[in-house]
PDB file of C-alpha atoms in Angstrom:
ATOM      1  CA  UNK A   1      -4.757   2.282 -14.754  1.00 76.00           C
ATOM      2  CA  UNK A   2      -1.250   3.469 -13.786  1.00 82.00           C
ATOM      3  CA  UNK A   3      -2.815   4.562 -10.291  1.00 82.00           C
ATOM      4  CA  UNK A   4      -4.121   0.936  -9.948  1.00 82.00           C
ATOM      5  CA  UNK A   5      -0.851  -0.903 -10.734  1.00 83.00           C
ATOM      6  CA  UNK A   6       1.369   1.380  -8.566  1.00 87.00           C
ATOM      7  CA  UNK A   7      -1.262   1.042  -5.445  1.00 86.00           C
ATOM      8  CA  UNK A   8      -0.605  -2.804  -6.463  1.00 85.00           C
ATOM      9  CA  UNK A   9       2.661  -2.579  -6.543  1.00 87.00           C
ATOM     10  CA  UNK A  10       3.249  -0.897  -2.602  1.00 90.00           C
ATOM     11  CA  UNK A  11       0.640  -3.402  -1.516  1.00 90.00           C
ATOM     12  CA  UNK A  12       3.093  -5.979  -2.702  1.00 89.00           C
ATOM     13  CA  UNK A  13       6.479  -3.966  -1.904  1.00 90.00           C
ATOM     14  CA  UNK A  14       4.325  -3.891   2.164  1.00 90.00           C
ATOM     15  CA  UNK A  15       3.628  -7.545   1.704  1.00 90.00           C
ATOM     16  CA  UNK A  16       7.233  -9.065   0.571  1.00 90.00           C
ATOM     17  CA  UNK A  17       8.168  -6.989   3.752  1.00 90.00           C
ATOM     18  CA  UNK A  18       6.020  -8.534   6.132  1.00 91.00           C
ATOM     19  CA  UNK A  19       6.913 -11.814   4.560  1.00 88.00           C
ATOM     20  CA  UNK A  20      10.856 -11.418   4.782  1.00 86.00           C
ATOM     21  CA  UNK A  21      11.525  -9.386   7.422  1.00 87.00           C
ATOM     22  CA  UNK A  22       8.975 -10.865  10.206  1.00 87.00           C
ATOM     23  CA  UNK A  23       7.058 -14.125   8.982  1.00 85.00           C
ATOM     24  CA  UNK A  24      10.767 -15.678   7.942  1.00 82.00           C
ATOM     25  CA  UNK A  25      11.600 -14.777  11.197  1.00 82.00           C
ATOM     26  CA  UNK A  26       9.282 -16.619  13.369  1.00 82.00           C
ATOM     27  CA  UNK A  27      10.692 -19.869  14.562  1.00 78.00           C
ATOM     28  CA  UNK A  28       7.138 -21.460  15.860  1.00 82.00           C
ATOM     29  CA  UNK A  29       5.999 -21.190  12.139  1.00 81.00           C
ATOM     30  CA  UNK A  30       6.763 -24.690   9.883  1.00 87.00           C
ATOM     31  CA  UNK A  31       6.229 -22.655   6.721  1.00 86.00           C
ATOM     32  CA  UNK A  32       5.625 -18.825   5.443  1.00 88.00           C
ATOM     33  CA  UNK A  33       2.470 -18.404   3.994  1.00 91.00           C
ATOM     34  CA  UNK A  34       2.449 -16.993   0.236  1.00 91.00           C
ATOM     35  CA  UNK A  35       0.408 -13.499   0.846  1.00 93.00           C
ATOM     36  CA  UNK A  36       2.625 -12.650  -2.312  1.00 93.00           C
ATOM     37  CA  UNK A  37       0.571 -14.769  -4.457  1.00 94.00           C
ATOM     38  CA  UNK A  38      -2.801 -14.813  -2.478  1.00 94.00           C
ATOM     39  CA  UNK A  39      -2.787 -10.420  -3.470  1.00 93.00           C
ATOM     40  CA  UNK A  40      -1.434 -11.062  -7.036  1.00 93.00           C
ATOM     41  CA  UNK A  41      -4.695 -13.544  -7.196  1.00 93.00           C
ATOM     42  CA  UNK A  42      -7.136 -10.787  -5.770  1.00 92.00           C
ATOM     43  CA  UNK A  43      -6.159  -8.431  -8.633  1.00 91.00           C
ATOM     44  CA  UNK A  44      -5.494 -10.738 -11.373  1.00 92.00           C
ATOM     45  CA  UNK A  45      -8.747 -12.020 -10.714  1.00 91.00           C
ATOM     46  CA  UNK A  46     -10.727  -8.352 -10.013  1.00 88.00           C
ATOM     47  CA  UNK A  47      -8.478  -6.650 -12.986  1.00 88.00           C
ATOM     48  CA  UNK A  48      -7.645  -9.672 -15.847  1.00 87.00           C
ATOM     49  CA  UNK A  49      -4.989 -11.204 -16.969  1.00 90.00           C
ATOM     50  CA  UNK A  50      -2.593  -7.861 -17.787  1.00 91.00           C
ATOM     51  CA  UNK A  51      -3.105  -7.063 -14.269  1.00 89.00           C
ATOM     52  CA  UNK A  52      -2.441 -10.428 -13.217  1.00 90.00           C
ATOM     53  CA  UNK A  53       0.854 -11.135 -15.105  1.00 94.00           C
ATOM     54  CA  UNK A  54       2.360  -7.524 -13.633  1.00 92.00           C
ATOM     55  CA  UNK A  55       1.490  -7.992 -10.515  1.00 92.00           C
ATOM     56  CA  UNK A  56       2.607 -11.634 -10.041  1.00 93.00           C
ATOM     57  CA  UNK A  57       5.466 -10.302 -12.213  1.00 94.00           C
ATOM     58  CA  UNK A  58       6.342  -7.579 -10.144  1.00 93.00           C
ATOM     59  CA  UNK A  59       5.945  -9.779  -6.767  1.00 93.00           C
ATOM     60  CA  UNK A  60       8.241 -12.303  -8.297  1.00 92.00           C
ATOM     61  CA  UNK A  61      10.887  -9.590  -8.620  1.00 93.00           C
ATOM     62  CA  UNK A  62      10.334  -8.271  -5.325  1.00 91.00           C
ATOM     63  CA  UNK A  63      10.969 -12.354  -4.138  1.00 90.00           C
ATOM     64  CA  UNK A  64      14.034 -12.558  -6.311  1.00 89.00           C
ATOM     65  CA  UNK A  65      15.760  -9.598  -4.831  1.00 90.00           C
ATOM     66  CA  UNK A  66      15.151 -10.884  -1.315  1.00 87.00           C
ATOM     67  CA  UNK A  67      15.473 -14.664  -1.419  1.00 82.00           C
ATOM     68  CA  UNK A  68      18.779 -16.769  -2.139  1.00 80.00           C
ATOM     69  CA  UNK A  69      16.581 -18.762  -5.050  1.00 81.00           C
ATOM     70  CA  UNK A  70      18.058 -18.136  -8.656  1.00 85.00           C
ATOM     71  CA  UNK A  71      17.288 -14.805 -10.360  1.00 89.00           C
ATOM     72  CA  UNK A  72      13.732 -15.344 -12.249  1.00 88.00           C
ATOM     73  CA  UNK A  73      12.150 -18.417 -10.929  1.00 90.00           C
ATOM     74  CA  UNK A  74       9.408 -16.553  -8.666  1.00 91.00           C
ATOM     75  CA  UNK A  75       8.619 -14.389 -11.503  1.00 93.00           C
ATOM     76  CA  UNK A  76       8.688 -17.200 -13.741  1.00 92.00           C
ATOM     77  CA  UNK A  77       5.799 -18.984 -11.866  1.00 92.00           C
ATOM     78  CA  UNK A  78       3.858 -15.861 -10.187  1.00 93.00           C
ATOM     79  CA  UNK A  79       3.587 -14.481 -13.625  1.00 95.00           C
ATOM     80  CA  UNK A  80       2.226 -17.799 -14.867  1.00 95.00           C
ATOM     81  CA  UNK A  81      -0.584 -18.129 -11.932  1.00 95.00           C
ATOM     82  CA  UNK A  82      -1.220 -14.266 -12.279  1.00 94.00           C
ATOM     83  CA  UNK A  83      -2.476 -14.998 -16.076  1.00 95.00           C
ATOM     84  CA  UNK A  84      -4.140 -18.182 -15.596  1.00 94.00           C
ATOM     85  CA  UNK A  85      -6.554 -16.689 -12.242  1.00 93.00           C
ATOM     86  CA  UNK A  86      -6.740 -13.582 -14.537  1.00 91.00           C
ATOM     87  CA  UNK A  87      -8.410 -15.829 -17.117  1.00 92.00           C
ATOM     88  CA  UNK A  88     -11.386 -16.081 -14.750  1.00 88.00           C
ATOM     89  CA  UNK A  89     -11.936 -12.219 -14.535  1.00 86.00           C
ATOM     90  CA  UNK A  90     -15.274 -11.058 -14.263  1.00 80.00           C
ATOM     91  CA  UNK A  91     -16.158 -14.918 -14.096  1.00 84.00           C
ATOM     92  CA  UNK A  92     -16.120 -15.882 -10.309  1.00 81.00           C
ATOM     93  CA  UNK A  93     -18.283 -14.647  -7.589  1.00 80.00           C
ATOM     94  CA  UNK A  94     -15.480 -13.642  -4.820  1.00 81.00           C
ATOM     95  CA  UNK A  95     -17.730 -12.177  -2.157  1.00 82.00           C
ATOM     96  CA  UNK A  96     -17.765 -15.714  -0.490  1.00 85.00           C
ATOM     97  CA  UNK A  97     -15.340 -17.506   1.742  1.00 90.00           C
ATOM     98  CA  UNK A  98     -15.191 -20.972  -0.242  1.00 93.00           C
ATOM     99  CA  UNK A  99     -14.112 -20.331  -3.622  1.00 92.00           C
ATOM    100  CA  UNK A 100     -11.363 -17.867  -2.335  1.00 93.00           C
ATOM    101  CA  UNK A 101     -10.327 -20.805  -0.426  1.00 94.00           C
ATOM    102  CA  UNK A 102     -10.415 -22.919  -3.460  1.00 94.00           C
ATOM    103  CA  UNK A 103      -8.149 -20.575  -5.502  1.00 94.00           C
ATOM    104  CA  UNK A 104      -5.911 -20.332  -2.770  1.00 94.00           C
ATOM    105  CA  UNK A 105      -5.220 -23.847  -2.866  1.00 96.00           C
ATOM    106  CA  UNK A 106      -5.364 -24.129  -6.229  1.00 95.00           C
ATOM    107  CA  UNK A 107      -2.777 -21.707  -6.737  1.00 95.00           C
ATOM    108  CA  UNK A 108      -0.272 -22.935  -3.940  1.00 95.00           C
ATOM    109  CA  UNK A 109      -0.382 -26.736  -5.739  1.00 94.00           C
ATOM    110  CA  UNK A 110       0.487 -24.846  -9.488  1.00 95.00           C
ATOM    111  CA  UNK A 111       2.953 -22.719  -7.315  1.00 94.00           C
ATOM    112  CA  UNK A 112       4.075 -26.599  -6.193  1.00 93.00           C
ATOM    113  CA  UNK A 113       3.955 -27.979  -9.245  1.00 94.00           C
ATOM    114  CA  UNK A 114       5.680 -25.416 -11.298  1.00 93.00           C
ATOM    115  CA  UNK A 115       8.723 -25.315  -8.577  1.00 92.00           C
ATOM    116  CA  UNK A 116       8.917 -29.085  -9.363  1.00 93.00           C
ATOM    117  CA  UNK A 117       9.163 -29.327 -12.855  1.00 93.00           C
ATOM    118  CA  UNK A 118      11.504 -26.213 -12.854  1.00 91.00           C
ATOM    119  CA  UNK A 119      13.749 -27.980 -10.273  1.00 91.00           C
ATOM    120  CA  UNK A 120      13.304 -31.175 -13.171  1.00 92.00           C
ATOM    121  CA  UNK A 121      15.727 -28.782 -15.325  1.00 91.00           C
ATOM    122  CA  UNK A 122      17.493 -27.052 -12.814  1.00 88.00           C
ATOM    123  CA  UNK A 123      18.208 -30.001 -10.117  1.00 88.00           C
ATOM    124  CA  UNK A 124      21.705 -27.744  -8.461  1.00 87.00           C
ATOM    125  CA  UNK A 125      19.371 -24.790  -7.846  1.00 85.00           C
ATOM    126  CA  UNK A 126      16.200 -25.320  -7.216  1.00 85.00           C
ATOM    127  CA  UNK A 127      14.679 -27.215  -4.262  1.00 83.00           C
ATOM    128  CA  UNK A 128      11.146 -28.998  -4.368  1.00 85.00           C
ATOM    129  CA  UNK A 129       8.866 -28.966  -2.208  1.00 86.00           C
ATOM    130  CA  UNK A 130       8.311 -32.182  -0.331  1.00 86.00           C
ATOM    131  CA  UNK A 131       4.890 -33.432  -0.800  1.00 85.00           C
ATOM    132  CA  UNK A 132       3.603 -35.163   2.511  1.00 86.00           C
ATOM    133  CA  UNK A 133       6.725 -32.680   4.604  1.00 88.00           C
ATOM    134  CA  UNK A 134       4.952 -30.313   7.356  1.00 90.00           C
ATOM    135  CA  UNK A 135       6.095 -27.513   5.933  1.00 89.00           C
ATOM    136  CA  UNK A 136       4.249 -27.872   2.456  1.00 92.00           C
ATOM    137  CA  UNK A 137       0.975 -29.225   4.499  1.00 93.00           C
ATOM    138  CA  UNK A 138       1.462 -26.363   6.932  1.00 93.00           C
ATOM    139  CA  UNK A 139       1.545 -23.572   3.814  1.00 92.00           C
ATOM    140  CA  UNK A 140      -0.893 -25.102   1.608  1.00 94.00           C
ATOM    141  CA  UNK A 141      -3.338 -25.213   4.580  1.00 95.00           C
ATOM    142  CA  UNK A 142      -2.417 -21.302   5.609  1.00 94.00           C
ATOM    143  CA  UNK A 143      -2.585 -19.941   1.983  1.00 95.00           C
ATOM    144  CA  UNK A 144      -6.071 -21.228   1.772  1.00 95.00           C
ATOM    145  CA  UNK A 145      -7.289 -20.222   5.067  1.00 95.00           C
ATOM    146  CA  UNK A 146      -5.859 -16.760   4.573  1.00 95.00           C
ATOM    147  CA  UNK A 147      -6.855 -16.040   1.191  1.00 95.00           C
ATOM    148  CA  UNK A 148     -10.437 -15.029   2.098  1.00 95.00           C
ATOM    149  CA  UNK A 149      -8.964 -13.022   4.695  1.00 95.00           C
ATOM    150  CA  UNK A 150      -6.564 -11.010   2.626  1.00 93.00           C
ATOM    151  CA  UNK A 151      -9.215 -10.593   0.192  1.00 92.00           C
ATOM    152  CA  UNK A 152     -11.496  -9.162   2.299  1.00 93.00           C
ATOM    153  CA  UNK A 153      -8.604  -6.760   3.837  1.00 93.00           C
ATOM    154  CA  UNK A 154      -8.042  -5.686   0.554  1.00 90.00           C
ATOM    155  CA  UNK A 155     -11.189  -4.872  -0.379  1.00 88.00           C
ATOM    156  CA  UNK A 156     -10.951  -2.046   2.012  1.00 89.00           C
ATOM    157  CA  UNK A 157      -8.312  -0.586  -1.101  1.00 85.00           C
ATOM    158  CA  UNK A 158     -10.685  -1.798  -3.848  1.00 82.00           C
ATOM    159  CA  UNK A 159     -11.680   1.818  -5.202  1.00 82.00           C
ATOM    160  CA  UNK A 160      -7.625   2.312  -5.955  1.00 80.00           C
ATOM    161  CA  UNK A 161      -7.214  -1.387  -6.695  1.00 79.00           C
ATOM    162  CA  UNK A 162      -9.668  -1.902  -8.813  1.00 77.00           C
ATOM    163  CA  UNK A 163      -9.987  -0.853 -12.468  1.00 71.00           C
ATOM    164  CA  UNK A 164     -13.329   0.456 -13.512  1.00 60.00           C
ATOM    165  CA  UNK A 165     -15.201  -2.269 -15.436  1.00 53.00           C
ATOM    166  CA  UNK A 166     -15.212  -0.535 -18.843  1.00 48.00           C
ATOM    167  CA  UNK A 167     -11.019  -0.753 -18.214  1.00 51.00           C
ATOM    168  CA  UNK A 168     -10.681  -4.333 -17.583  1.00 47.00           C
ATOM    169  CA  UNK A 169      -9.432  -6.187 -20.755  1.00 48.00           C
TER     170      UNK A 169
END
């Protein structure tokens, strides 16, 4: 189990990388697509819903530490999506290319709509996204596209991913 959530966790530390130091970088890009939350969805949904809330925990931190956004509000809502998609463990049929496009979209309008109603309470600090803007079209359309994608790259890691089936809670 340990072995599982520290593989996890440097797939995530690679990911927030890629995402900060290159993606943020590329001008020709409208938005960054979330490959933070599309990975914490492959293993809350392959390992459950403790899996799920550390790993969208751990990716929030990583996101907190990096971004300018107030101290806790990515792992606020990652850890939130991480439990609800680990909900469906051992439920969905991820082998396809639609319903990992589904719960990529899915999870970038809760990621939406969380950001919102935090930004209700918090109006100083935190930004919403702008519904019908191209950069909330462009990342909602990427994060599903990609999310069958990154699941299939990460089932290459699956044996050291994945918990054993008798594990999963």
């Amino acid at each position: 189990m340990i072995k599982s959530f520290s593989v996890s966790a440097l797939i995530l530390l690679c990911f927030v990388v890629f995402e900060t130091a290159i993606l943020s970088n590329m001008l020709f890009l409208p938005a960054v697509p979330d490959f933070l939350l599309i990975v914490t969805l492959y293993v809350s949904v392959h390992n459950g819903r403790l899996f799920g809330v550390s790993s969208g925990f751990v990716s929030g931190l990583f996101l907190d530490f990096l971004s300018a956004s107030p101290f806790g509000l990515h792992s606020l809502f990652r850890t939130i999506i991480g439990y609800i998609s680990g909900v469906f463990n051992k439920t969905l049929n991820m082998d396809g290319v639609f319903l990992p496009i589904l719960i990529g979209f899915v999870a970038t309008l809760m990621k939406v709509f969380m950001i919102f109603v935090i930004s209700v309470f918090f109006p100083d600090s935190v930004v919403p996204y702008s519904l019908l803007s191209k950069s909330f079209l462009f990342e909602l359309a990427a994060n599903s596209i990609l999310t069958p994608l990154v699941f299939k790259f990460l089932g290459i890691f699956s044996n050291v991913i994945l918990l054993d089936p008798e594990q999963v809670s």
